PDB file of C-alpha atoms and ligand atoms in Angstrom:
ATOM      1  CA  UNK A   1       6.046  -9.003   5.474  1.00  0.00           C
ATOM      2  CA  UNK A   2       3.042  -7.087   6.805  1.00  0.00           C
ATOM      3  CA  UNK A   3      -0.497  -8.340   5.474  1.00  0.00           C
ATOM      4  CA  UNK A   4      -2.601  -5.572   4.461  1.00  0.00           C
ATOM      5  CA  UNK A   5      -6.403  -4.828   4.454  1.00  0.00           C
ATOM      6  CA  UNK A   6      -8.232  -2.260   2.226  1.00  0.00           C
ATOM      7  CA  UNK A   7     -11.584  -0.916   3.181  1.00  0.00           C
ATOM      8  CA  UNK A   8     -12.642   1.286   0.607  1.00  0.00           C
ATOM      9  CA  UNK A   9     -16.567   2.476   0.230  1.00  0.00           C
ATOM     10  CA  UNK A  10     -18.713   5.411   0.335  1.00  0.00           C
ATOM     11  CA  UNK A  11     -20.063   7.397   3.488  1.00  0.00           C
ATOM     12  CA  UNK A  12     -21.903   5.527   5.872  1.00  0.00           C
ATOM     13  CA  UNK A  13     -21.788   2.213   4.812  1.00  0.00           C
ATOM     14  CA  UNK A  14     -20.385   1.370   8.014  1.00  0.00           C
ATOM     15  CA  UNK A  15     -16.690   1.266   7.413  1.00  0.00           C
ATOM     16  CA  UNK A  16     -15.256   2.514  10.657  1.00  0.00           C
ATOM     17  CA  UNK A  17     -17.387   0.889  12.936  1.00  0.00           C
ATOM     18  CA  UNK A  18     -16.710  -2.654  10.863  1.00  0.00           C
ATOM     19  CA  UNK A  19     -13.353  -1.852  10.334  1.00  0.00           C
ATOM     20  CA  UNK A  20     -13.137  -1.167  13.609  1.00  0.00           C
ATOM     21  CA  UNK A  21     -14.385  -4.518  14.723  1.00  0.00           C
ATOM     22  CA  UNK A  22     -12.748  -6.838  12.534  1.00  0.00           C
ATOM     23  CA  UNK A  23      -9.447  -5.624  12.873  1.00  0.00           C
ATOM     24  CA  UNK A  24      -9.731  -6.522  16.979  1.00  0.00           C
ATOM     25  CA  UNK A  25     -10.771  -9.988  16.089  1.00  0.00           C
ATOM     26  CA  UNK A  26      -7.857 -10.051  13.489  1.00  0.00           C
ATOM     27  CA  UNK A  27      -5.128  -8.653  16.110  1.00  0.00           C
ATOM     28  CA  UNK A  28      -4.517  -6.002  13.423  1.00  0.00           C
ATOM     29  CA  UNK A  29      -3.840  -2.301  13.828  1.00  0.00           C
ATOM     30  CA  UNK A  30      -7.131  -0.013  12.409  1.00  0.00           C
ATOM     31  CA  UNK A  31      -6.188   3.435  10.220  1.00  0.00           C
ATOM     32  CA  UNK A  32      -9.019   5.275  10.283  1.00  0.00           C
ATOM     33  CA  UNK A  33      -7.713   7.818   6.986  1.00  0.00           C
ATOM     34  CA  UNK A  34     -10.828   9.404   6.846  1.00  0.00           C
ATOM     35  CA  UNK A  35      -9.395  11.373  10.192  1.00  0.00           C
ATOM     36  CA  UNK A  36      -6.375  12.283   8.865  1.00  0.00           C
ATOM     37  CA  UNK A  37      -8.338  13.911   6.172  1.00  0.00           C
ATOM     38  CA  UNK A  38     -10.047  15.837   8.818  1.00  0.00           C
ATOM     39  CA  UNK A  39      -7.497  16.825  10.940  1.00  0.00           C
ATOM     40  CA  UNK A  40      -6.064  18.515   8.053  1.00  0.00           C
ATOM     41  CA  UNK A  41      -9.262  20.197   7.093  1.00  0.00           C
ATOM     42  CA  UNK A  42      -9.968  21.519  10.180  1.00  0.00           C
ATOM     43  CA  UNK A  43      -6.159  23.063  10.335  1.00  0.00           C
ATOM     44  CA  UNK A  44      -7.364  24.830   6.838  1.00  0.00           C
ATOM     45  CA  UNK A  45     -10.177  25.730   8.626  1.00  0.00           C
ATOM     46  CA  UNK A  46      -8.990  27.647  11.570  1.00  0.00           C
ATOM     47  CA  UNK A  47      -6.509  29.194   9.207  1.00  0.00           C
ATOM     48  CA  UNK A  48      -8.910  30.626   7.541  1.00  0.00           C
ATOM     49  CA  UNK A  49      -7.287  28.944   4.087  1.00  0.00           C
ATOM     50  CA  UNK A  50      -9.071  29.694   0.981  1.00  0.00           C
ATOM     51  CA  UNK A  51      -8.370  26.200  -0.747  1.00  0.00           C
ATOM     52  CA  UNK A  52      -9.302  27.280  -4.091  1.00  0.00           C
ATOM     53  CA  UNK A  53      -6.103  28.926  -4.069  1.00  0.00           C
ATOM     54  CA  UNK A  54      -3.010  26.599  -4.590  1.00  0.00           C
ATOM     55  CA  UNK A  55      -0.464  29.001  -3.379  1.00  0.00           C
ATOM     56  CA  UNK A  56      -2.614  29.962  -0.794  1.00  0.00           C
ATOM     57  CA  UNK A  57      -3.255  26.089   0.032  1.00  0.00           C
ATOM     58  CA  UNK A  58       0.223  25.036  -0.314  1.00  0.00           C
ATOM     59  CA  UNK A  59       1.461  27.477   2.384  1.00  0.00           C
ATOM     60  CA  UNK A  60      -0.931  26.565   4.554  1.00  0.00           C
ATOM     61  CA  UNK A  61      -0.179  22.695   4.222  1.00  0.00           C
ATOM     62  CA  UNK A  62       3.254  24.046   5.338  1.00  0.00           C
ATOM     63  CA  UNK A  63       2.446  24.720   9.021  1.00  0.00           C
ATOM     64  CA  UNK A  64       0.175  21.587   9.161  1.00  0.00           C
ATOM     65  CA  UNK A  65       1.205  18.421  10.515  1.00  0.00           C
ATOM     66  CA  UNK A  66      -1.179  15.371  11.507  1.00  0.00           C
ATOM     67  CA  UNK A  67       0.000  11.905  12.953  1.00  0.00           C
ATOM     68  CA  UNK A  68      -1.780   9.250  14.522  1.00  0.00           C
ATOM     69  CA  UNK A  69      -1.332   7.057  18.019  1.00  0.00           C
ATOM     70  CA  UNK A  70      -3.386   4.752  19.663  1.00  0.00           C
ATOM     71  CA  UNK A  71      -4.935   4.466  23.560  1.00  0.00           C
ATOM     72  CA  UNK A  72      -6.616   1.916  24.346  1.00  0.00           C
ATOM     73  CA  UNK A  73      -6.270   0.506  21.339  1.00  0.00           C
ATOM     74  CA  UNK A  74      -8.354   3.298  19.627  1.00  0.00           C
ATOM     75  CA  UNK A  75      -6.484   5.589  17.077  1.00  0.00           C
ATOM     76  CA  UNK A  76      -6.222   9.246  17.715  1.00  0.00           C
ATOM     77  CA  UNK A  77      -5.235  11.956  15.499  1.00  0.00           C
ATOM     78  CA  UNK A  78      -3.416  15.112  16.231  1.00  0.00           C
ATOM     79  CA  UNK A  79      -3.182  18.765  14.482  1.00  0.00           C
ATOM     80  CA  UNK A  80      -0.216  20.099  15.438  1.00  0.00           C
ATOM     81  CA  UNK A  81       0.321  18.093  18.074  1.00  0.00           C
ATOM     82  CA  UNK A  82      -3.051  18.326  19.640  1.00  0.00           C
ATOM     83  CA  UNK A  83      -5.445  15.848  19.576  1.00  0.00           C
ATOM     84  CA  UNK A  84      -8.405  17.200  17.625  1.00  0.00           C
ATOM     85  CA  UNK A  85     -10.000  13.588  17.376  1.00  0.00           C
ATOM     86  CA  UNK A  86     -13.407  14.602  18.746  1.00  0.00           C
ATOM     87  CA  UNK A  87     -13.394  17.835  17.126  1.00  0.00           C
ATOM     88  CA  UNK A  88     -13.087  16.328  13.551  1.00  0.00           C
ATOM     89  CA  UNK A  89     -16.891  14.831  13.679  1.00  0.00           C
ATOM     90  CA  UNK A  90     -18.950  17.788  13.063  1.00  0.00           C
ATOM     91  CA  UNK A  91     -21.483  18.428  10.513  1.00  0.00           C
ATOM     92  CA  UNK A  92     -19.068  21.224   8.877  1.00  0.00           C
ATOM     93  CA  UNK A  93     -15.619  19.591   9.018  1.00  0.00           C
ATOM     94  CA  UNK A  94     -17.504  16.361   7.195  1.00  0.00           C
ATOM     95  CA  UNK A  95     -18.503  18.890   4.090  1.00  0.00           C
ATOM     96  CA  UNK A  96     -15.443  20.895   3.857  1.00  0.00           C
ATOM     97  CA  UNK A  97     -13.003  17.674   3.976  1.00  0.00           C
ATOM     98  CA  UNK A  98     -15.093  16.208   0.926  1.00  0.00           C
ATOM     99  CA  UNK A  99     -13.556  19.274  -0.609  1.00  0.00           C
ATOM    100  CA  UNK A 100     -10.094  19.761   0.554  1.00  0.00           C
ATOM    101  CA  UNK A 101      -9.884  15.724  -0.275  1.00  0.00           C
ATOM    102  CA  UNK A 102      -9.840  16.778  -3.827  1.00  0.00           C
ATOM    103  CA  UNK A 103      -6.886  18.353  -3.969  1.00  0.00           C
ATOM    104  CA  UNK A 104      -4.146  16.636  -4.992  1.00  0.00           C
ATOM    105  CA  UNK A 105      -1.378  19.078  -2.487  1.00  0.00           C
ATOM    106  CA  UNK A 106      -3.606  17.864   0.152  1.00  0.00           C
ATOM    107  CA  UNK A 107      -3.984  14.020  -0.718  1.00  0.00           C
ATOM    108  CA  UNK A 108      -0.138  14.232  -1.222  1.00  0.00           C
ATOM    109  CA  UNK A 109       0.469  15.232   2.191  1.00  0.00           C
ATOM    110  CA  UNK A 110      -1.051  11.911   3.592  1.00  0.00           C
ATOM    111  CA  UNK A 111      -0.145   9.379   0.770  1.00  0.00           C
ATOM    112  CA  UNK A 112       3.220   8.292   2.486  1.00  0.00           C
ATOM    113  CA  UNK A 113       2.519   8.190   6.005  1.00  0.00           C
ATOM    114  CA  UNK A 114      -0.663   5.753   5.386  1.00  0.00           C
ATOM    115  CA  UNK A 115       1.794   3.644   2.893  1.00  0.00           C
ATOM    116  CA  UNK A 116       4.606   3.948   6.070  1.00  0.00           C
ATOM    117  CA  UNK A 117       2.497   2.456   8.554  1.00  0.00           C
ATOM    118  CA  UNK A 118       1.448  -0.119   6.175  1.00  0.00           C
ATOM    119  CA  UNK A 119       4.683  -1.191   5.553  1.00  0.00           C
ATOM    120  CA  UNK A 120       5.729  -2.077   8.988  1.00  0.00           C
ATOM    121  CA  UNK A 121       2.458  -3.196  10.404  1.00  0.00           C
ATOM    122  CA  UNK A 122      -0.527  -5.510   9.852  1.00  0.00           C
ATOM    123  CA  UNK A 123      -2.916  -2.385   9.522  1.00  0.00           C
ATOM    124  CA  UNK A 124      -6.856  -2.936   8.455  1.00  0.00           C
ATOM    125  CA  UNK A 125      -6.690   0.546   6.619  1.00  0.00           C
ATOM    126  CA  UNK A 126     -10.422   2.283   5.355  1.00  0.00           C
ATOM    127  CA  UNK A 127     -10.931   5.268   3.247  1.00  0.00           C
ATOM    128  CA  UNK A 128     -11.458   5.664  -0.124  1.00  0.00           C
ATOM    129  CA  UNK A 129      -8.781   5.199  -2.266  1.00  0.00           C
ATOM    130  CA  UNK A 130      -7.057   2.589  -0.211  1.00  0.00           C
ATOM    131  CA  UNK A 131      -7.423  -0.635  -2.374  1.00  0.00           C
ATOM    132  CA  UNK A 132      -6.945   1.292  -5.894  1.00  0.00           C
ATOM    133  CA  UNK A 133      -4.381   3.834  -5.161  1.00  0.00           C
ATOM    134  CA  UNK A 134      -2.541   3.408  -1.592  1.00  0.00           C
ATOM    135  CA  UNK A 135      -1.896   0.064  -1.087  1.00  0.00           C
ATOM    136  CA  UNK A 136      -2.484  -1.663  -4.690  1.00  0.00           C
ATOM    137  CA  UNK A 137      -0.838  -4.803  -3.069  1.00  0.00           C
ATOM    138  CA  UNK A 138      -2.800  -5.182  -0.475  1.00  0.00           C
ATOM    139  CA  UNK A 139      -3.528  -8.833   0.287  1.00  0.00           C
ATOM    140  CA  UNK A 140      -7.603  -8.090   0.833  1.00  0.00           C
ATOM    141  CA  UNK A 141      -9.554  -5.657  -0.499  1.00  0.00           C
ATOM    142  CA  UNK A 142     -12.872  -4.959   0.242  1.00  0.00           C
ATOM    143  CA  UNK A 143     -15.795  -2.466  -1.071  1.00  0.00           C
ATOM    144  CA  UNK A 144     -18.092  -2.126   1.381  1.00  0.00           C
ATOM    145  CA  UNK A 145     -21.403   0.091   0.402  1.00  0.00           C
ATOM    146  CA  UNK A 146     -24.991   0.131   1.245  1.00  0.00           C
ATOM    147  CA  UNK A 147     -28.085   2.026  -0.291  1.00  0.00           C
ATOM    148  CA  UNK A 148     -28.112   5.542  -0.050  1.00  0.00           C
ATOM    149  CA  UNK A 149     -31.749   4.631   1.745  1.00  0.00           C
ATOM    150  CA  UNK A 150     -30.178   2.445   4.074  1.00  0.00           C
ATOM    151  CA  UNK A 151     -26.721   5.221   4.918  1.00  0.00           C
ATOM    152  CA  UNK A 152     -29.299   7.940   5.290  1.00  0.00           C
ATOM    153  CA  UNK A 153     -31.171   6.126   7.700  1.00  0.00           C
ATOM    154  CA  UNK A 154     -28.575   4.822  10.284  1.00  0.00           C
ATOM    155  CA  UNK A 155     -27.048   8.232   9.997  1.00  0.00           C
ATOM    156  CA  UNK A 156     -30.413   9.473  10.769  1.00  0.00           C
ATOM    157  CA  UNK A 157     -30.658   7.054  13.901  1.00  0.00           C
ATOM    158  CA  UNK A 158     -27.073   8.832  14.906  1.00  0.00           C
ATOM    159  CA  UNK A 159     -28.358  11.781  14.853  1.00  0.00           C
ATOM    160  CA  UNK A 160     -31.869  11.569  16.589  1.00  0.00           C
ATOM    161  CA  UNK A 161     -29.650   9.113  19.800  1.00  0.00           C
ATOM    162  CA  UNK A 162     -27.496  12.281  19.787  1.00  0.00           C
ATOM    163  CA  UNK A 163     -30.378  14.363  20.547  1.00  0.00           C
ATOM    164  CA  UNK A 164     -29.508  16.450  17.720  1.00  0.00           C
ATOM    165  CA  UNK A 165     -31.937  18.101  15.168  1.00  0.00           C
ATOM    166  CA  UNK A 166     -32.099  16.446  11.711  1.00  0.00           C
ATOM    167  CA  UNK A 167     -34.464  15.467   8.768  1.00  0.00           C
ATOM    168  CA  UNK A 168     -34.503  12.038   6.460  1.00  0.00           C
ATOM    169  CA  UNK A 169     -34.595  13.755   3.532  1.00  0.00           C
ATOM    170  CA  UNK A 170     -31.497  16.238   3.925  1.00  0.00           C
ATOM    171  CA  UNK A 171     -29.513  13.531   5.025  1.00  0.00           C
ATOM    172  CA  UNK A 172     -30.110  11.884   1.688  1.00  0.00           C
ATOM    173  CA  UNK A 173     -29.229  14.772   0.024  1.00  0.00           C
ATOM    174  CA  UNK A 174     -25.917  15.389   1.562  1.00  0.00           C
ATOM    175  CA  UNK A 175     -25.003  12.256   1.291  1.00  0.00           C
ATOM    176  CA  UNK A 176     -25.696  11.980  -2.224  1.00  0.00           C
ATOM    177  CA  UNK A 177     -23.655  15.151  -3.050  1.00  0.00           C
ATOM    178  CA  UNK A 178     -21.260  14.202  -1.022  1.00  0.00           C
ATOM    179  CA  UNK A 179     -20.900  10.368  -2.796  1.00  0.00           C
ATOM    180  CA  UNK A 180     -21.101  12.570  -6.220  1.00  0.00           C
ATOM    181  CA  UNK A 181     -17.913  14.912  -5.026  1.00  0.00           C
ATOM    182  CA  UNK A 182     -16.092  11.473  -3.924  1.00  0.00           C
ATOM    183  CA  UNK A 183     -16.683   9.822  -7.017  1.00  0.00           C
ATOM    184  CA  UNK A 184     -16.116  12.339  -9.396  1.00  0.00           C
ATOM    185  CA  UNK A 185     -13.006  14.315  -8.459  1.00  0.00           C
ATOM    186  CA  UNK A 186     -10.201  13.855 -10.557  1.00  0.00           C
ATOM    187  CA  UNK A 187      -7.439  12.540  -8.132  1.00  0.00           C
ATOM    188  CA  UNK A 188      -7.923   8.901  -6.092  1.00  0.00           C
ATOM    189  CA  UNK A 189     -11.917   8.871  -6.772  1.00  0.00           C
ATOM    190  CA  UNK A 190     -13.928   6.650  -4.533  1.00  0.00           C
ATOM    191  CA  UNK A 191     -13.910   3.621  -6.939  1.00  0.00           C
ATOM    192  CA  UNK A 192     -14.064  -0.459  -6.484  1.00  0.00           C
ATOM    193  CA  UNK A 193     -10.771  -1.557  -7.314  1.00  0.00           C
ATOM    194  CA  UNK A 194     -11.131  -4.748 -10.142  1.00  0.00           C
ATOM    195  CA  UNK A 195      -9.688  -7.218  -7.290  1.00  0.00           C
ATOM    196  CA  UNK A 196     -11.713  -5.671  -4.418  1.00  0.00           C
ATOM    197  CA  UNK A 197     -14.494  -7.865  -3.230  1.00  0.00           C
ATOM    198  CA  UNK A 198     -17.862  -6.145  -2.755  1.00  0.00           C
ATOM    199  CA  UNK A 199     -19.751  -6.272   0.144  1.00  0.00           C
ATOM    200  CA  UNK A 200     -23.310  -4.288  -0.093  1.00  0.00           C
ATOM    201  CA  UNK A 201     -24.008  -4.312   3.746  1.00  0.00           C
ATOM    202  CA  UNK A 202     -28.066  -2.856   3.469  1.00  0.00           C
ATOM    203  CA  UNK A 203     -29.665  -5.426   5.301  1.00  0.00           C
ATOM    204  CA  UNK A 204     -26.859  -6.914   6.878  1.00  0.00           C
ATOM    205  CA  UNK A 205     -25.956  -6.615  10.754  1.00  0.00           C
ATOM    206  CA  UNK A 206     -22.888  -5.197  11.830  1.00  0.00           C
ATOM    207  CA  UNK A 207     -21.942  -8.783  13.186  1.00  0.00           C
ATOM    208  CA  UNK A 208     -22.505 -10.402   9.715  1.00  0.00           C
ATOM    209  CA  UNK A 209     -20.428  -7.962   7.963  1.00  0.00           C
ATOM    210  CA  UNK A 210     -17.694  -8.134  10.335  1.00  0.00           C
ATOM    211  CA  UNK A 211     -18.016 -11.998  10.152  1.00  0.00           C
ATOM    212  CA  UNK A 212     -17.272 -11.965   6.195  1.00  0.00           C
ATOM    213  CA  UNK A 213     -14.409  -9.616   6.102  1.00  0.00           C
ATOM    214  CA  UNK A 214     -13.139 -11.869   8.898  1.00  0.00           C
ATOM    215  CA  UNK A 215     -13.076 -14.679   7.944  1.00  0.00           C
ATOM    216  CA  UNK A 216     -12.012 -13.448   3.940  1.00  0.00           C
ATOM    217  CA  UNK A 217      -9.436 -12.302   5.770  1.00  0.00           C
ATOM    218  CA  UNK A 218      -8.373 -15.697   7.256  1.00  0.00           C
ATOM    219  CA  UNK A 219      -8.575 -17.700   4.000  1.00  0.00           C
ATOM    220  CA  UNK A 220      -6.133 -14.716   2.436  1.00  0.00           C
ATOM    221  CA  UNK A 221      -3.898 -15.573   5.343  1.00  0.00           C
ATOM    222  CA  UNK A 222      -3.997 -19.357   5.073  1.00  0.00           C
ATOM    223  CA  UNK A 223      -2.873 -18.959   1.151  1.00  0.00           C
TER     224      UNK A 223
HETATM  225  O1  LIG B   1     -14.521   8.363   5.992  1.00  0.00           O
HETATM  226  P1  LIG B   1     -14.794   9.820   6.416  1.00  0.00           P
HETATM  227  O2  LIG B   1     -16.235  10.203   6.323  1.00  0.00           O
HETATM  228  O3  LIG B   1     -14.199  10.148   7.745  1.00  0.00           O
HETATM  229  O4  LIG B   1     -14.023  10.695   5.322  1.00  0.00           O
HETATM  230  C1  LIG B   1     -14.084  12.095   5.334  1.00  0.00           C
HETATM  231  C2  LIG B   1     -13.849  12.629   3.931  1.00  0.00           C
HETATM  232  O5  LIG B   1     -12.483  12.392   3.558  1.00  0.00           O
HETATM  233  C3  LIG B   1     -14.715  12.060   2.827  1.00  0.00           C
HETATM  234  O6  LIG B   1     -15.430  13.092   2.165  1.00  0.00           O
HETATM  235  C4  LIG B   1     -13.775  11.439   1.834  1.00  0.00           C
HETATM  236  C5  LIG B   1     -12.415  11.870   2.255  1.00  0.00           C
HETATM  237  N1  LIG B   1     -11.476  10.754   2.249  1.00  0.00           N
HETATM  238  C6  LIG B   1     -10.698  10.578   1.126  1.00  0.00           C
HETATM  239  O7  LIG B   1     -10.842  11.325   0.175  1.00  0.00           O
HETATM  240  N2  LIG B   1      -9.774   9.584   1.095  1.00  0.00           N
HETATM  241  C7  LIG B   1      -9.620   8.747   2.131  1.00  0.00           C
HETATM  242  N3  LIG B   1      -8.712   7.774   2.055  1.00  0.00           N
HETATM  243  C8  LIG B   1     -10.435   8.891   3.283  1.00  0.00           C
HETATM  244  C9  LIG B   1     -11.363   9.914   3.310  1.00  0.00           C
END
């Protein structure tokens, strides 16, 4: 049987680039589902699909297909067949995927391939809804947050190393909103699950955090 990890948390606590880590050190496969989410977003968006319009939405969702592969080791996601992994990071596609997450016709389109690949591999899977709603049984489950002080500000670090234009303050603000829309949609909201363990990483390193899940992860394994 495959063992399972849940990463579930809001923006910018760090997930990926954790997740990321640990599951090298644990010889286990990474599913980034917060790119699957995009990939199908930005299919809406260069159909020009009104979302608030289930028929509309659900035709769309027809002519959209996203899987995953890896090279290198390091998962990439396709639309259509083409890989739109670098395409998915912008600014725009982050906003309008909070969005199109919240609909159910969209959420149902991803539900069994994440639970497929979880099945047959040892996958260290993030997103949202992971731990509460895709893989209840997973054998770890972790919520991993951090301040909306302390998101804002490594987001803001991103940003600046990217050369790009940006201000503290509007960070904080979109990522507030964009915590609110997680939390408060009606289908899979961003929510601990009551066996998940928390992990607030504001003030921890990247190698710390890693270093817990880790090694939480190796006790599990032991049992
Ligand atoms: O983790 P991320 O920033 O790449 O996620 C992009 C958006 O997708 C985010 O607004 C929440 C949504 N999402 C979701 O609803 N469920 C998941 N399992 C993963 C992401």
């Amino acid at each position: 049987m495959s063992f399972n990890i849940a990463i579930d948390g809001p923006a910018g606590a760090g997930k990926s680039t954790i997740a990321k880590r640990a599951a090298k050190e644990l010889s286990f496969i990474y599913v980034d589902t917060g790119a699957m989410y995009r990939a199908i977003t930005l299919g809406l968006m260069r159909a020009g699909t009104r979302i608030e319009d289930a028929q509309e939405l659900a035709r769309a969702l027809e002519e959209i297909e996203v899987t995953i592969d890896y090279q290198d080791g390091v998962q990439q996601v396709y639309l259509n067949g083409e890989n739109v992994s670098g395409q998915i990071r912008t600014e725009e596609v982050s906003a309008r995927t909070s969005a199109a997450a919240a609909k159910p016709q969209v959420r149902a389109k991803l539900t069994d391939l994440q639970r497929e690949l979880a099945r047959r591999e040892n996958v260290l899977m993030d997103g949202r809804d992971i731990g509460t709603a895709i893989l209840p049984d997973a054998q770890l489950k972790i919520y991993l947050t951090a301040s909306v002080q302390t998101r804002a500000e490594r987001r803001y670090k991103e940003l600046c190393e990217r050369g790009e234009d940006c201000s503290l303050e509007e960070i904080a603000k979109e990522i507030e909103e964009r915590d609110y829309r997680d939390m408060h949609r009606e289908i899979a909201p961003l929510k601990q699950a009551e066996d998940a363990v928390l992990v607030d990483s504001s003030g921890m390193t990247v190698e710390e955090v890693t270093a817990r899940i880790v090694n939480l992860a190796r006790e599990r394994m032991q049992m």
